[in-house]
XYZ file of N, CA, C and O in Angstrom:
712
model
N 0.467 -1.227 0.097
C 0.010 0.023 0.183
C 1.217 1.314 0.048
O 1.595 1.688 0.789
N 0.343 1.994 -0.910
C 1.404 3.733 -1.148
C 0.729 4.338 0.253
O -0.618 5.094 -0.376
N 1.339 4.368 1.200
C 0.853 5.221 2.459
C 1.297 6.644 2.475
O 2.412 6.768 2.670
N 0.237 7.608 2.316
C 0.778 8.829 2.489
C 0.003 9.531 3.740
O -0.497 10.725 3.562
N -0.346 8.345 4.565
C -1.389 9.070 5.595
C -0.863 9.915 6.473
O 0.091 10.115 6.933
N -1.582 11.185 6.426
C -1.317 12.236 7.526
C 0.102 12.771 7.227
O 0.722 13.523 8.244
N 0.259 13.091 5.843
C 1.668 13.804 5.290
C 1.498 15.247 5.112
O 2.353 15.632 4.431
N 0.166 16.005 5.572
C 0.034 17.295 5.229
C 0.026 17.493 3.547
O 0.571 18.477 3.148
N -0.511 16.398 3.003
C -0.798 16.545 1.579
C -1.824 17.395 1.065
O -3.022 17.158 1.883
N -1.648 18.811 0.427
C -2.469 19.440 0.104
C -2.878 19.082 -1.256
O -2.403 18.385 -1.996
N -3.859 19.778 -1.877
C -4.040 19.986 -3.494
C -3.150 20.205 -4.633
O -2.859 19.444 -5.495
N -1.761 20.701 -3.890
C -0.823 20.858 -4.440
C 0.107 19.617 -4.694
O 0.479 19.377 -5.871
N -0.122 19.375 -3.802
C 0.643 17.660 -3.693
C -0.137 16.685 -4.303
O 0.412 15.856 -5.127
N -1.350 16.854 -4.437
C -2.248 16.005 -5.389
C -2.058 16.355 -6.974
O -2.156 15.500 -7.536
N -1.491 17.540 -7.535
C -1.449 17.898 -8.572
C 0.062 17.055 -8.873
O 0.123 16.303 -10.051
N 1.070 17.160 -8.008
C 2.073 16.502 -8.355
C 1.820 14.910 -8.428
O 2.301 13.992 -9.154
N 1.108 14.220 -7.619
C 0.594 12.875 -7.807
C -0.354 12.648 -8.754
O 0.389 11.333 -9.307
N -1.055 13.720 -9.155
C -2.155 13.381 -10.429
C -1.083 13.106 -11.602
O -1.084 12.294 -12.795
N 0.239 14.051 -11.599
C 1.058 14.088 -12.856
C 1.944 12.877 -12.971
O 2.183 12.167 -14.051
N 2.250 12.349 -11.928
C 3.024 10.973 -11.793
C 1.926 9.858 -12.115
O 2.314 9.004 -12.947
N 0.612 9.865 -11.987
C -0.040 9.145 -12.276
C -0.596 9.178 -13.480
O -0.662 8.067 -14.839
N -0.280 10.182 -13.918
C -0.568 10.420 -15.985
C 0.563 9.697 -16.744
O 0.340 9.381 -17.422
N 2.061 9.966 -15.770
C 2.893 9.380 -16.439
C 3.063 7.936 -16.482
O 3.611 6.996 -17.709
N 2.436 7.237 -15.557
C 2.657 5.842 -15.362
C 1.292 5.162 -14.769
O 1.565 4.768 -13.389
N 0.264 5.376 -15.323
C -0.854 4.538 -14.869
C -1.436 3.527 -14.237
O -2.002 3.256 -13.663
N -0.538 2.869 -14.814
C -0.695 1.308 -14.345
C -0.065 0.710 -13.297
O -0.157 -0.641 -12.645
N 0.854 1.578 -12.683
C 1.636 1.124 -11.980
C 1.097 1.098 -10.725
O 1.322 0.206 -9.396
N 0.613 1.968 -9.926
C -0.074 2.266 -8.496
C -1.245 1.296 -8.336
O -2.225 1.868 -9.475
N -1.464 0.592 -7.333
C -2.594 -0.264 -7.393
C -3.251 -0.037 -6.026
O -4.548 0.069 -6.071
N -2.750 0.762 -4.740
C -3.397 0.665 -3.353
C -2.611 2.141 -2.945
O -1.546 2.884 -3.668
N -3.398 3.054 -2.946
C -2.938 4.586 -2.627
C -4.112 4.990 -1.611
O -5.194 4.795 -1.082
N -3.405 5.369 -0.300
C -3.778 5.808 1.034
C -3.472 7.224 1.410
O -2.425 7.504 1.366
N -4.412 8.010 1.047
C -4.040 9.478 1.488
C -4.801 10.122 2.380
O -5.044 11.548 2.638
N -5.272 9.066 3.703
C -6.046 9.657 4.564
C -5.532 10.646 5.457
O -4.050 10.925 5.532
N -5.959 11.399 6.067
C -5.824 12.548 6.897
C -4.924 13.526 6.600
O -4.176 14.153 7.100
N -5.278 13.715 5.365
C -4.637 15.010 4.678
C -5.810 16.036 4.384
O -6.993 15.529 4.200
N -5.327 16.850 3.839
C -6.008 18.242 3.469
C -6.535 18.231 1.899
O -6.201 19.448 1.298
N -6.912 17.296 1.400
C -6.814 17.259 -0.471
C -8.183 18.000 -0.455
O -7.841 18.736 -1.695
N -9.169 18.240 0.088
C -10.464 19.016 0.081
C -10.979 18.320 -1.703
O -10.570 17.341 -2.114
N -11.856 18.954 -1.946
C -12.691 18.853 -3.183
C -11.377 18.598 -4.175
O -11.354 18.079 -5.354
N -10.501 20.075 -4.261
C -10.049 20.189 -5.537
C -8.767 19.474 -5.875
O -8.665 18.727 -7.121
N -8.457 18.690 -4.490
C -7.355 17.952 -4.736
C -7.979 16.221 -5.205
O -7.223 15.620 -5.972
N -8.972 16.079 -4.588
C -9.970 14.671 -5.346
C -10.331 14.990 -6.671
O -10.065 14.042 -7.321
N -10.419 16.068 -7.283
C -10.879 15.992 -8.756
C -9.222 16.134 -9.007
O -9.681 15.515 -10.247
N -8.479 16.494 -8.676
C -7.218 16.625 -9.634
C -6.781 15.067 -9.857
O -6.535 14.051 -10.853
N -6.995 14.329 -8.511
C -6.842 12.882 -8.854
C -7.869 11.989 -9.341
O -7.328 10.998 -10.150
N -8.937 12.158 -9.768
C -10.006 11.935 -10.201
C -10.013 11.894 -12.070
O -10.371 10.658 -12.028
N -9.337 12.804 -12.208
C -9.183 13.170 -13.555
C -8.343 11.827 -13.926
O -8.342 11.196 -15.001
N -7.100 11.510 -13.290
C -6.331 10.682 -13.247
C -7.136 9.116 -13.468
O -6.693 8.180 -14.015
N -7.991 8.932 -12.501
C -8.783 7.602 -12.602
C -9.514 7.383 -13.658
O -10.066 6.059 -13.620
N -9.951 8.444 -14.351
C -10.358 8.101 -15.723
C -9.914 7.387 -16.228
O -10.475 6.798 -17.235
N -8.565 7.158 -16.710
C -7.620 6.726 -17.915
C -7.933 5.390 -17.551
O -7.755 4.756 -16.775
N -8.263 4.758 -18.921
C -8.660 3.353 -18.961
C -7.361 2.240 -18.268
O -7.395 1.165 -18.045
N -6.085 2.928 -18.485
C -5.254 2.478 -17.887
C -4.376 2.577 -16.632
O -3.896 1.675 -16.306
N -5.287 3.164 -15.855
C -5.334 3.188 -14.357
C -5.836 2.292 -13.727
O -6.795 1.605 -14.017
N -4.862 1.508 -12.861
C -5.258 0.202 -12.284
C -5.334 0.345 -11.116
O -5.243 -0.533 -10.080
N -5.461 1.437 -10.170
C -5.764 1.320 -8.965
C -7.013 0.764 -8.444
O -8.262 0.313 -8.880
N -6.701 -0.196 -7.527
C -7.485 -1.104 -6.709
C -8.013 -0.830 -5.558
O -8.991 -1.248 -5.256
N -7.163 -0.015 -4.630
C -7.764 0.455 -3.352
C -7.303 1.746 -2.876
O -6.277 2.602 -3.550
N -8.031 2.917 -2.991
C -8.351 4.262 -2.420
C -8.900 4.500 -1.334
O -9.698 4.350 -1.228
N -7.945 5.063 -0.392
C -8.633 5.465 0.905
C -8.436 7.152 1.209
O -7.145 7.625 0.957
N -9.196 7.230 1.204
C -9.537 9.357 1.565
C -10.346 9.516 2.738
O -11.011 10.227 2.584
N -10.137 8.782 3.881
C -10.572 8.867 5.046
C -10.180 10.259 5.529
O -9.062 10.846 5.601
N -10.720 11.284 6.114
C -10.711 12.299 6.486
C -9.838 13.339 5.648
O -8.877 14.071 6.323
N -10.436 13.563 4.553
C -9.647 14.348 3.545
C -10.456 15.548 3.285
O -9.800 16.579 2.849
N -11.079 15.902 3.973
C -12.317 17.597 3.862
C -13.044 17.349 2.649
O -13.189 18.042 1.730
N -13.263 16.135 1.831
C -14.087 15.935 0.800
C -15.639 16.460 1.182
O -16.121 15.826 2.008
N -16.265 16.885 -0.147
C -17.549 17.267 0.291
C -18.273 16.442 -1.203
O -17.481 15.622 -1.498
N -19.716 16.860 -1.129
C -20.306 16.282 -2.652
C -19.532 16.825 -3.613
O -19.751 16.085 -4.688
N -18.876 17.864 -3.923
C -18.448 18.355 -4.940
C -17.381 17.389 -5.550
O -17.031 16.943 -6.624
N -16.638 16.858 -4.489
C -15.445 16.159 -4.798
C -16.124 14.679 -4.839
O -15.007 13.634 -5.719
N -17.067 14.136 -4.453
C -17.518 13.036 -4.213
C -18.330 12.974 -6.010
O -18.087 11.975 -6.271
N -18.696 13.847 -6.415
C -19.160 14.227 -7.779
C -18.236 13.762 -8.735
O -18.134 13.194 -10.062
N -17.083 14.384 -8.518
C -15.638 14.319 -9.555
C -15.011 12.824 -9.410
O -15.109 12.297 -10.347
N -15.118 12.424 -8.325
C -14.754 10.872 -8.091
C -15.638 9.898 -8.628
O -15.433 8.831 -9.267
N -17.006 10.162 -8.658
C -18.044 9.469 -9.132
C -17.632 9.585 -10.728
O -17.803 8.426 -11.236
N -17.760 11.044 -11.324
C -17.368 10.799 -12.903
C -16.440 10.095 -13.376
O -16.693 9.112 -14.420
N -15.479 9.783 -12.151
C -14.121 8.986 -12.989
C -14.311 7.784 -12.852
O -13.917 6.611 -13.925
N -15.443 7.172 -11.771
C -15.205 5.812 -11.378
C -16.243 5.269 -12.536
O -16.345 4.039 -12.748
N -17.088 6.080 -12.908
C -18.362 5.804 -13.899
C -17.573 5.550 -15.328
O -17.726 4.637 -16.062
N -16.575 6.431 -15.464
C -15.271 6.456 -16.709
C -14.867 5.005 -16.838
O -14.487 4.462 -17.992
N -14.307 4.503 -15.736
C -13.207 3.229 -15.697
C -13.702 2.793 -14.039
O -12.977 2.833 -13.173
N -14.807 2.021 -14.208
C -15.375 1.115 -13.113
C -14.469 -0.047 -12.835
O -14.616 -0.436 -11.578
N -13.987 -0.408 -13.478
C -13.773 -1.906 -13.340
C -12.440 -2.334 -12.499
O -12.174 -3.635 -12.012
N -11.148 -1.667 -12.414
C -10.505 -1.627 -11.059
C -10.632 -1.522 -9.699
O -10.215 -2.253 -9.065
N -11.520 -0.568 -9.633
C -11.130 -0.351 -7.994
C -11.759 -1.360 -7.147
O -13.319 -1.688 -7.541
N -11.304 -1.865 -6.611
C -11.973 -2.973 -5.361
C -12.579 -2.612 -4.034
O -13.403 -2.813 -3.537
N -11.586 -1.386 -3.491
C -12.036 -0.845 -2.201
C -11.754 0.329 -2.303
O -10.994 1.459 -2.572
N -12.648 1.218 -1.129
C -12.705 2.734 -1.280
C -13.379 2.938 0.189
O -14.259 2.476 0.567
N -12.406 4.073 0.559
C -12.974 4.220 1.897
C -13.122 6.035 1.695
O -12.118 6.269 1.831
N -14.208 6.358 2.047
C -14.350 7.705 1.874
C -14.734 8.415 2.892
O -15.561 9.229 3.415
N -14.285 7.392 4.307
C -14.978 7.779 6.329
C -14.471 9.222 6.158
O -13.556 9.576 6.019
N -15.518 9.700 7.225
C -15.370 10.968 8.012
C -14.828 12.329 7.332
O -14.329 12.935 7.022
N -15.330 12.229 5.884
C -15.814 13.332 4.947
C -17.500 13.828 5.220
O -18.303 13.092 5.649
N -17.652 14.889 4.736
C -18.951 15.476 4.735
C -19.634 15.226 3.277
O -19.931 16.295 2.584
N -19.976 14.000 3.186
C -20.498 13.784 1.716
C -21.892 13.800 1.789
O -22.640 14.563 0.527
N -22.507 13.560 2.926
C -24.179 13.844 2.885
C -24.804 12.798 1.751
O -24.104 12.166 1.276
N -26.007 12.908 1.644
C -26.722 11.831 1.231
C -26.637 12.241 -0.262
O -26.656 11.709 -1.041
N -26.696 13.617 -0.609
C -26.475 13.818 -1.964
C -24.908 13.528 -2.786
O -24.988 13.045 -3.681
N -23.834 13.637 -1.957
C -22.505 13.032 -2.416
C -22.855 11.242 -2.881
O -22.252 11.273 -3.737
N -23.192 10.886 -1.754
C -23.011 9.251 -1.799
C -24.343 8.755 -2.526
O -23.772 7.650 -3.359
N -25.336 9.564 -2.791
C -26.161 8.992 -4.070
C -25.493 9.027 -5.415
O -26.052 8.031 -6.154
N -24.415 9.937 -5.602
C -24.220 10.034 -6.961
C -22.941 8.753 -7.191
O -23.007 8.102 -7.629
N -22.551 8.565 -5.553
C -21.522 7.290 -5.608
C -22.065 6.151 -6.066
O -21.746 4.991 -6.265
N -23.534 5.745 -5.391
C -24.257 4.771 -5.496
C -24.287 4.397 -6.948
O -24.525 3.007 -7.364
N -24.571 5.279 -7.716
C -24.879 5.005 -9.523
C -23.360 4.538 -10.041
O -23.551 3.580 -10.554
N -22.379 4.699 -9.628
C -21.407 3.474 -9.917
C -21.834 2.280 -9.587
O -21.310 1.202 -10.111
N -21.955 2.015 -8.292
C -21.812 0.484 -8.004
C -23.186 -0.300 -8.982
O -23.195 -1.571 -8.978
N -24.238 0.548 -9.164
C -25.182 -0.010 -10.261
C -24.430 -0.654 -11.427
O -25.130 -1.491 -12.441
N -23.546 -0.081 -11.988
C -22.680 -0.767 -13.098
C -22.142 -1.968 -13.065
O -21.412 -2.398 -12.354
N -22.671 -2.893 -14.014
C -22.127 -4.218 -14.080
C -20.848 -4.461 -14.066
O -19.792 -5.703 -13.537
N -20.085 -3.382 -14.677
C -18.544 -3.399 -14.731
C -18.112 -3.100 -13.586
O -16.795 -3.321 -13.255
N -18.464 -2.581 -12.443
C -17.784 -2.138 -11.252
C -17.646 -3.215 -9.966
O -18.635 -4.468 -10.234
N -16.580 -3.442 -9.896
C -15.792 -4.707 -9.101
C -15.873 -4.434 -7.719
O -14.916 -4.990 -7.070
N -16.508 -3.182 -7.139
C -16.185 -2.951 -5.930
C -16.652 -3.980 -4.721
O -17.701 -4.101 -4.760
N -15.275 -4.549 -4.042
C -15.805 -5.354 -2.943
C -15.848 -4.607 -1.595
O -16.694 -5.176 -1.080
N -15.482 -3.593 -1.382
C -15.321 -2.964 -0.185
C -15.726 -1.633 -0.153
O -14.817 -0.858 -0.871
N -16.908 -1.159 0.747
C -16.968 0.566 0.614
C -17.138 0.657 1.899
O -18.216 0.178 2.644
N -16.508 1.844 2.522
C -16.536 2.304 3.861
C -16.824 3.778 3.678
O -15.866 4.781 3.175
N -18.265 4.093 4.379
C -18.430 5.779 4.269
C -18.725 5.625 6.147
O -20.114 6.229 6.117
N -17.792 5.660 6.918
C -18.438 5.844 8.175
C -18.401 7.464 8.603
O -17.230 8.036 7.926
N -19.533 7.600 9.153
C -19.436 9.026 9.895
C -19.442 10.103 8.473
O -18.673 10.863 8.374
N -20.286 9.381 7.451
C -20.108 10.871 6.425
C -21.552 11.648 6.143
O -22.125 12.416 5.283
N -22.323 11.818 7.310
C -23.896 12.695 7.496
C -25.070 11.946 6.332
O -26.028 12.510 5.969
N -24.737 10.463 6.431
C -25.893 9.865 5.575
C -27.018 9.642 6.330
O -27.050 9.143 7.497
N -27.978 9.276 5.973
C -29.453 9.251 6.628
C -30.187 8.073 5.716
O -29.632 7.809 4.618
N -31.554 8.056 5.893
C -32.172 6.675 5.667
C -32.421 7.567 4.317
O -32.803 6.620 3.513
N -32.390 8.191 3.882
C -32.961 8.971 2.341
C -31.929 7.920 1.318
O -32.136 8.232 -0.133
N -30.525 7.869 1.949
C -29.888 7.047 0.825
C -29.726 5.692 0.733
O -29.384 5.074 -0.294
N -30.809 4.997 1.844
C -30.692 3.655 1.704
C -31.304 3.228 0.319
O -31.005 1.948 -0.058
N -32.710 3.684 0.172
C -33.345 3.403 -1.329
C -32.219 3.324 -2.305
O -32.165 2.445 -2.985
N -31.867 4.361 -2.972
C -30.624 4.598 -3.618
C -29.530 3.296 -4.006
O -29.295 3.040 -4.671
N -29.419 2.839 -2.434
C -28.245 1.902 -2.452
C -28.259 1.007 -2.702
O -27.940 0.205 -3.435
N -29.672 0.265 -1.847
C -30.264 -0.987 -2.313
C -30.861 -1.138 -3.926
O -30.340 -2.128 -4.183
N -31.466 -0.284 -4.159
C -31.713 -0.280 -5.816
C -30.164 -0.555 -6.578
O -29.867 -1.118 -7.531
N -29.277 0.504 -6.328
C -27.676 0.009 -7.161
C -27.255 -1.199 -6.840
O -26.849 -1.693 -7.724
N -27.752 -1.810 -5.436
C -26.905 -3.249 -5.317
C -27.934 -4.220 -5.784
O -27.522 -5.331 -6.514
N -29.076 -3.952 -6.158
C -30.108 -4.973 -6.877
C -29.718 -5.202 -8.151
O -29.561 -5.929 -8.931
N -29.141 -4.012 -8.736
C -28.966 -4.168 -10.107
C -27.140 -4.915 -10.708
O -27.542 -5.267 -11.933
N -26.814 -4.629 -9.585
C -25.055 -5.138 -9.905
C -24.931 -6.127 -8.128
O -24.230 -5.522 -7.497
N -25.630 -7.075 -8.412
C -25.342 -7.539 -6.840
C -23.967 -8.439 -6.587
O -23.850 -9.112 -5.442
N -23.260 -8.752 -7.484
C -22.420 -9.729 -7.410
C -21.010 -9.810 -6.539
O -20.063 -10.464 -6.220
N -20.917 -8.018 -6.295
C -19.497 -7.672 -6.053
C -19.115 -7.551 -4.883
O -18.256 -8.039 -3.916
N -19.969 -6.748 -4.112
C -19.892 -5.932 -2.817
C -19.952 -6.588 -1.974
O -21.053 -7.651 -1.642
N -18.829 -6.856 -1.180
C -18.956 -7.805 -0.073
C -19.119 -7.267 1.527
O -19.274 -7.604 2.475
N -18.369 -5.773 1.644
C -18.193 -5.215 2.916
C -18.595 -4.088 2.640
O -18.286 -3.074 1.989
N -19.878 -3.630 3.405
C -20.479 -2.002 3.679
C -20.263 -1.720 4.801
O -21.018 -2.260 5.774
N -19.683 -0.605 5.298
C -19.632 0.296 6.401
C -20.390 1.391 6.447
O -19.403 2.435 5.427
N -21.542 1.770 7.072
C -22.101 2.729 7.001
C -22.066 3.138 8.667
O -23.237 3.843 8.849
N -21.452 2.747 9.267
C -21.604 2.897 10.889
C -21.503 4.557 11.366
O -20.601 5.123 10.263
N -21.726 5.203 11.986
C -21.540 6.506 12.510
C -22.522 7.693 11.758
O -22.238 8.851 11.916
N -23.428 7.119 11.206
C -24.210 7.933 10.226
C -25.452 7.824 10.976
O -25.787 7.284 11.798
N -26.612 8.682 10.262
C -27.829 8.662 11.208
C -28.754 8.133 10.508
O -30.157 8.378 9.877
N -28.393 6.950 10.166
C -29.429 5.565 9.592
C -30.577 5.573 10.765
O -30.432 5.336 11.849
N -31.677 5.451 10.541
C -32.882 4.915 11.148
C -33.500 3.678 11.082
O -32.684 3.362 10.070
N -34.324 3.294 11.799
C -34.757 1.689 11.441
C -34.980 1.521 10.190
O -34.949 0.354 9.676
N -35.794 2.459 9.200
C -36.041 2.076 7.948
C -35.038 1.588 7.184
O -35.048 0.673 6.371
N -33.943 2.320 7.174
C -32.686 2.351 6.484
C -32.002 1.209 6.845
O -31.559 0.391 5.861
N -32.029 0.649 7.868
C -31.137 -0.421 8.297
C -32.019 -1.509 8.005
O -31.336 -2.585 7.965
N -33.085 -2.035 8.167
C -33.768 -2.316 7.634
C -33.961 -2.564 6.251
O -33.673 -4.126 5.533
N -33.820 -1.768 5.151
C -33.669 -2.271 3.946
C -32.009 -3.239 3.843
O -31.795 -3.657 2.577
N -31.334 -2.513 4.449
C -29.853 -2.962 4.184
C -29.836 -4.253 4.854
O -29.028 -5.066 4.278
N -30.346 -4.317 5.987
C -30.221 -5.715 6.617
C -30.803 -6.939 5.621
O -30.683 -8.014 5.527
N -32.159 -6.386 5.083
C -32.497 -7.676 4.261
C -32.019 -7.577 3.002
O -31.599 -9.008 2.601
N -30.953 -6.802 2.413
C -29.873 -7.364 1.576
C -28.950 -8.298 1.856
O -28.651 -8.805 1.165
N -28.522 -7.875 2.980
C -27.456 -8.952 3.760
C -28.193 -10.267 4.050
O -27.355 -11.140 3.676
N -29.426 -10.583 4.270
C -30.132 -11.611 4.472
C -30.159 -12.246 3.711
O -30.414 -13.386 3.568
N -30.348 -11.669 2.414
C -30.702 -12.527 1.205
C -29.272 -13.012 0.410
O -28.329 -12.555 -0.077
N -29.658 -14.323 0.145
C -28.478 -15.081 -0.602
C -28.159 -14.852 -2.128
O -27.200 -14.946 -2.605
N -28.949 -13.860 -2.740
C -28.906 -13.400 -3.558
C -27.656 -12.612 -3.565
O -27.177 -12.473 -4.693
N -27.498 -12.124 -2.798
C -26.394 -10.755 -2.635
C -25.172 -11.746 -2.060
O -25.154 -12.373 -1.231
N -24.095 -10.979 -2.104
C -22.606 -11.284 -2.075
C -22.416 -10.563 -0.433
O -21.031 -10.842 0.009
N -23.272 -9.676 0.249
C -22.421 -8.996 1.254
C -22.331 -9.696 2.342
O -23.491 -10.653 2.903
N -21.118 -9.990 2.919
C -20.589 -10.696 4.021
C -20.758 -10.017 5.268
O -21.260 -10.548 6.531
N -20.186 -8.384 5.318
C -20.386 -7.809 6.310
C -21.038 -6.243 6.311
O -20.779 -6.051 5.011
N -21.967 -5.931 7.052
C -22.640 -4.729 7.238
C -22.546 -4.274 8.336
O -23.261 -4.663 9.210
N -22.280 -3.336 8.541
C -22.143 -2.493 9.812
C -23.058 -1.249 9.600
O -22.706 -0.594 8.061
N -23.895 -0.996 10.263
C -24.798 0.366 10.215
C -24.878 0.956 11.613
O -25.150 1.467 12.068
């Protein structure tokens, strides 16, 4: 894992990292930028490189990086363009809210999406996001194994929707945290 956890990387550092990815997009498989001050502009710079079909990034951690729904929109756009490689995404402790994650869930419904692990801990998600999430997973049930939505504001109805998916043998979800 290429770890730059808490290294004071900012959007300027993301510009340099994006340039390196542009030069050799197939080399980097794991990237952990958690605990940095990337913000939406840094995530947008990285997302541009993730769109490259030669990009083979399989794991991306952006935990506590100041990402909002704007950065989530850029990341979603990139993953829609190149959905087949990313296996693990951690956007925990960012202020994505329902509008940001609803965009992200559209990636999950793509049959080419191979995401197995999705962590959205403490992202301001409510029951409003559970229906779009379950709909996306019904469209592409075969890959997601681990879903962590703990620390959000899910009520009983949202937890029930998600628990029903986990308990249905048609889906591959092994671990669900609400």
